[in-house]
XYZ file of C-alpha atoms in Angstrom:
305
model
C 15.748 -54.120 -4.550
C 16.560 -51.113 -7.151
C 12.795 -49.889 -6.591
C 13.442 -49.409 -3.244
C 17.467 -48.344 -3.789
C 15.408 -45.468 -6.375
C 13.035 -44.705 -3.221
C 15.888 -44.052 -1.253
C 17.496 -41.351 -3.892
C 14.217 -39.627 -4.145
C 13.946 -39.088 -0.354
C 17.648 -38.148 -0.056
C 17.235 -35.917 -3.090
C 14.305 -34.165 -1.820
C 15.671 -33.309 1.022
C 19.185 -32.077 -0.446
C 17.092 -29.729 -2.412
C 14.749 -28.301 0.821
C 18.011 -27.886 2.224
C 19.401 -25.672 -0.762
C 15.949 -24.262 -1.313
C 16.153 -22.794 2.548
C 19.791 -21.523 2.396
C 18.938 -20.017 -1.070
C 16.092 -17.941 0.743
C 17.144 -16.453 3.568
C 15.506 -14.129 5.391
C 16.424 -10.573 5.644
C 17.106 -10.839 9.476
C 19.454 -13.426 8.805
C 21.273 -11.954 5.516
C 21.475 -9.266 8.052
C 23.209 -10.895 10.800
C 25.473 -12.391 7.904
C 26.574 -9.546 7.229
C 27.309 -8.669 10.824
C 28.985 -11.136 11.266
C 31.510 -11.048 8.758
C 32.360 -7.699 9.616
C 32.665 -8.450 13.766
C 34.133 -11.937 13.596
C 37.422 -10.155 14.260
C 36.631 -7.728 16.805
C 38.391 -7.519 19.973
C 35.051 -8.054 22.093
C 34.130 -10.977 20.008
C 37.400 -12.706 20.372
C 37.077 -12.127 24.020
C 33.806 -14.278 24.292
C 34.360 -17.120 22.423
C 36.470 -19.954 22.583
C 38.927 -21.836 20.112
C 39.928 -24.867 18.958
C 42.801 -24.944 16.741
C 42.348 -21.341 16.307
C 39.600 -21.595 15.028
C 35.914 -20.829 16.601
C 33.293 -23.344 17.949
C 30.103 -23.112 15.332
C 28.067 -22.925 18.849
C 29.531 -19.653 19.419
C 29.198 -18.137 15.972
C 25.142 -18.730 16.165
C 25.054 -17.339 19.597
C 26.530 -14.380 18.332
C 24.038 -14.755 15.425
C 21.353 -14.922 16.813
C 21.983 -12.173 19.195
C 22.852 -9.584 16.304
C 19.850 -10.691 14.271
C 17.548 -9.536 17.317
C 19.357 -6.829 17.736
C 18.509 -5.587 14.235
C 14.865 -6.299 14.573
C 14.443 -4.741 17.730
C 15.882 -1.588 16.157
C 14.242 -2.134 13.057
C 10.862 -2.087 14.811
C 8.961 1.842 14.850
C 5.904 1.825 16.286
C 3.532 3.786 14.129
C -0.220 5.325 15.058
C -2.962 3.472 14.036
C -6.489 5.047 13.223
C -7.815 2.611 16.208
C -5.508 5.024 18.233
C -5.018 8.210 17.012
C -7.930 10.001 16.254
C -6.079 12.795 14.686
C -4.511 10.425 12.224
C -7.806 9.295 10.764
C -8.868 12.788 10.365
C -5.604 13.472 8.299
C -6.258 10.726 6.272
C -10.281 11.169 5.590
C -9.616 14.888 4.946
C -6.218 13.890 2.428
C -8.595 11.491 0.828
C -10.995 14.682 0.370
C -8.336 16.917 -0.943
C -7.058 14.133 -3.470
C -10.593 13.820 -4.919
C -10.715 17.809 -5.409
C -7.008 17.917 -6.768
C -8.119 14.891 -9.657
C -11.196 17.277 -10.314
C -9.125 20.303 -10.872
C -6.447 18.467 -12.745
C -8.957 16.168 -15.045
C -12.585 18.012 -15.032
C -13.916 15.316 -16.496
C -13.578 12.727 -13.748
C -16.467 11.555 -11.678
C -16.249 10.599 -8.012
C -17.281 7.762 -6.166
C -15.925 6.386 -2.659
C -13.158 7.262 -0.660
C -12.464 5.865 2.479
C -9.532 5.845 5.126
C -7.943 2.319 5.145
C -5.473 0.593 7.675
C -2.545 2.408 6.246
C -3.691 5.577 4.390
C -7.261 6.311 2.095
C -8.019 5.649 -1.379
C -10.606 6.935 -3.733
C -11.918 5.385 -7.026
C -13.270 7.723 -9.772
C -14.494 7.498 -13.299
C -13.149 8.889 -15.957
C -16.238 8.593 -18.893
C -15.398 9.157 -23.030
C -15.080 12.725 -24.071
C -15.875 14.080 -27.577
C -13.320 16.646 -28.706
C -15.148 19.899 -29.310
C -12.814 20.777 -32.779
C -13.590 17.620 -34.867
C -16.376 15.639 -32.640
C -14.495 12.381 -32.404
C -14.819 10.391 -29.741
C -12.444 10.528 -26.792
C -11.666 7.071 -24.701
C -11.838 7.483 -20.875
C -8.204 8.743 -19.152
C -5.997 5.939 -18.419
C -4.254 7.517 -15.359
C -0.327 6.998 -15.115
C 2.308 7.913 -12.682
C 3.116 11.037 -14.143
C -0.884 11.622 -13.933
C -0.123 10.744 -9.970
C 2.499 13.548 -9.377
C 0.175 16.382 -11.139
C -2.202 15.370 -8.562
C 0.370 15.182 -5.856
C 1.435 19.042 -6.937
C -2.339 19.992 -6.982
C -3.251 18.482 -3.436
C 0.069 20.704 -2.510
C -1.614 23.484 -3.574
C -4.548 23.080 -2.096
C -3.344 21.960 1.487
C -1.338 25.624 1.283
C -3.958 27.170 0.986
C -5.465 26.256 4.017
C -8.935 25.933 3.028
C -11.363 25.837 5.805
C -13.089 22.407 6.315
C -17.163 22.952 6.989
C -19.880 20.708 7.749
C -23.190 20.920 6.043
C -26.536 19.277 6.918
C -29.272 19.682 4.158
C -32.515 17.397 2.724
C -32.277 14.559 0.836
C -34.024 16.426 -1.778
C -31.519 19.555 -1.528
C -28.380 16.872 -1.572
C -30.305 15.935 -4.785
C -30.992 18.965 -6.566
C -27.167 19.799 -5.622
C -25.882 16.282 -6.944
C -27.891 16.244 -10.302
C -26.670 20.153 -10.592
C -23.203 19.162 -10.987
C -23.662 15.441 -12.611
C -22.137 13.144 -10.531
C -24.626 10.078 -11.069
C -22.265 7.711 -8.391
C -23.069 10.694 -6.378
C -26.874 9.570 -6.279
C -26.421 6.500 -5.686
C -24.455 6.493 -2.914
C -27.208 9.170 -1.797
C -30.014 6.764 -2.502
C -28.220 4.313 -0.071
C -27.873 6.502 2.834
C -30.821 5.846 5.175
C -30.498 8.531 8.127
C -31.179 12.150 7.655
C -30.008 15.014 7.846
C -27.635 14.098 4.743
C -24.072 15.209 6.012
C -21.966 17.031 3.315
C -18.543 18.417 4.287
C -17.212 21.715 2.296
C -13.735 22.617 1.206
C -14.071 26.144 1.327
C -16.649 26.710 -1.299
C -14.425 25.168 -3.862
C -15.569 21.378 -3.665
C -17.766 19.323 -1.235
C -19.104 16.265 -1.088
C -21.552 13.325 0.968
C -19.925 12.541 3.970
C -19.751 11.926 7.260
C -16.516 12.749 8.836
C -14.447 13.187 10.534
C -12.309 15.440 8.991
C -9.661 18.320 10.128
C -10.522 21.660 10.554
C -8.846 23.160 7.747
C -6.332 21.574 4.825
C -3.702 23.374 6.391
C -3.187 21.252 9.392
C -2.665 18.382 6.903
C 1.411 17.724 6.546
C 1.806 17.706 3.022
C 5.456 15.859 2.848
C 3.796 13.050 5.394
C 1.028 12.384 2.062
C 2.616 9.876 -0.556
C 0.340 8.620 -3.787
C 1.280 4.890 -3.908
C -0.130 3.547 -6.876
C -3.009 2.875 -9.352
C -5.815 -0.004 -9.217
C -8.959 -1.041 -11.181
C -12.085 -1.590 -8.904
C -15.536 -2.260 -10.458
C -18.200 0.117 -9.020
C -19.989 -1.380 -5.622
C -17.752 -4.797 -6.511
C -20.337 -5.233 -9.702
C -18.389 -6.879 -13.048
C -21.427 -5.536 -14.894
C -21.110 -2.394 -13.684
C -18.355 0.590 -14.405
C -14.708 0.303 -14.352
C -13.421 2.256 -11.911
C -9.639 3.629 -11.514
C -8.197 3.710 -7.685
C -5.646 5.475 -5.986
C -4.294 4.260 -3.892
C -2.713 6.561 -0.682
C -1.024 7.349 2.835
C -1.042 10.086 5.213
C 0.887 10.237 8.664
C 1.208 12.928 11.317
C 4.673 13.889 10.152
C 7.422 12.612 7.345
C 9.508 10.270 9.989
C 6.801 8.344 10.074
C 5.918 8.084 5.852
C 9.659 7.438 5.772
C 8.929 4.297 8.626
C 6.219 3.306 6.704
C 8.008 2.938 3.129
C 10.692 1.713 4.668
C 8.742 -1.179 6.012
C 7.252 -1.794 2.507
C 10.583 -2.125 1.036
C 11.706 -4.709 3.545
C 8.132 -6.681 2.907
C 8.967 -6.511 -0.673
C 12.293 -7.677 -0.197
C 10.917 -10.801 1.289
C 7.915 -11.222 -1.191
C 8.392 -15.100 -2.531
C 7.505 -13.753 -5.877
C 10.974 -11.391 -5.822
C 13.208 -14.252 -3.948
C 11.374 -16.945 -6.503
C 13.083 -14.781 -9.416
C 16.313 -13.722 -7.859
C 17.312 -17.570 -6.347
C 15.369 -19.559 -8.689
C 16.181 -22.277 -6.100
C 14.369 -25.417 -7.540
C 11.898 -26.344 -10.440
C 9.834 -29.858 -10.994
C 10.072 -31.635 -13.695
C 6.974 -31.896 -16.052
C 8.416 -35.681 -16.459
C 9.286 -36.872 -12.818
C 6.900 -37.266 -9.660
C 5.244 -34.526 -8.070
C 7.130 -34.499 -4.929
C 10.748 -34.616 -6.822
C 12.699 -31.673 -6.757
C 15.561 -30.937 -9.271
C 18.592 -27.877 -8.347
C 18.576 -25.054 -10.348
C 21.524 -23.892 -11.927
């Protein structure tokens, strides 16, 4: 009889504790239509539509009105952005900012190699390598650059630069063994591998002016100038080993996005903020609704403080 009266308090425990658990996490929507709520319970067309009992509102009514505000909220929270499945223009912005960030980290660190840089869903990144150095004054040894945030907005400034000045973008098609003599001129060794992979020729290279170039093959703007600098945000820093290979070369990636104009990068970080909002790993820390017990059963929940 008290294994099965201790069955029962598990059960009703567990499910206290989903309960709490589920009003701990709310969703934004519905912290949102909290919110709404609180403030429009006592407006004049709310009073109008709902009815009392004992002055005091049916619960029916008050998630009516809920729910109502909460889709409200969403439908205005909605933008609809481009995609590079349908804007062609956007993906050009984006191939040619990835471009233009790869000549900005050359100008700003001379010693970093280049690799790949692709558009992606939601912007471009490109990975580079930054080898050791040895100082020229005393000979010693200089570890690869570590990039950092403030590395990020020298770059940012330099890609500024460039798009101002309106560089025209040019396509190129030479030999493999001219794309060679061109990539070994300039040591870039990622450079000749991704070269050895390419099967087709002509090898494609697009030009910015004639201060930087590299494989490609497009599509790309006409000229930096018709990419909107405000609408190109640096997000933030990765490590990606070269062609996914542990054994081979740590590589450092930025990470990017470009849009058409700066309503839409402020739509777009907007909806990262929300996401983040929602992340389980932020709500996890800031409700801390429930922990197990190293001690009790798997499946029993204990109430955090």
């Amino acid at each position: 009889m008290s294994l099965m009266k201790g069955l029962v308090m598990q059960f009703l425990l567990s499910r206290w504790c989903t309960s709490a658990f589920v009003s701990r996490t709310s969703s934004f929507v519905g912290r949102r239509a909290a919110q709404v709520v609180s403030s429009n319970l006592n407006s004049p067309s709310f009073r109008k539509s709902t009815t009392t009992t004992n002055n005091v509102r049916t619960s029916s009514d008050i998630r009516f009105f809920m729910t109502t505000v909460a889709e409200e909220e969403v439908e205005a929270a909605v933008v609809e952005l481009p995609t590079n499945e349908n804007d062609v223009e956007l993906l050009k912005i984006r191939h040619s900012s990835a471009h233009v960030m790869a000549m900005a980290v050359q100008q700003t660190f001379p010693e970093a190699q280049v690799t790949i840089g692709p558009w992606i869903d939601n912007g471009f990144y490109y990975d580079f390598f930054f080898p050791d150095t040895v100082s020229e004054e005393s000979g010693e040894v200089i570890p690869g650059r570590k990039l950092t945030d403030n590395d990020l907005q020298q770059i940012k400034k330099a890609m500024d630069k460039i798009i101002s000045q309106n560089y025209p973008i040019s396509r190129e098609e030479v030999s493999r063994e001219e794309a060679r003599r061109r990539i070994e001129a300039i040591n870039e060794p990622f450079k000749l591998e991704i070269l050895d992979s390419i099967k087709t020729e002509p090898i494609t290279i697009y030009h910015i002016g004639d201060k930087w170039w590299d494989l490609c093959a497009g599509p790309h703007v006409e000229a930096t100038g018709q990419i909107p600098k405000k609408a190109v945000a640096l997000l933030n820093i990765a490590g990606a080993y070269w062609r996914g290979d542990e054994k081979r070369e740590m590589l450092q990636r930025i990470y990017a996005t470009a849009w058409k104009d700066v309503e839409q990068l402020k739509a777009y970080k907007k909806m990262l903020e929300e996401a983040k909002k929602r992340d389980h790993r932020t709500l996890g820390k800031k409700t801390r609704p429930f922990f197990n017990s190293g001690g009790r059963r798997r499946w029993a929940c204990i109430l955090a403080p």
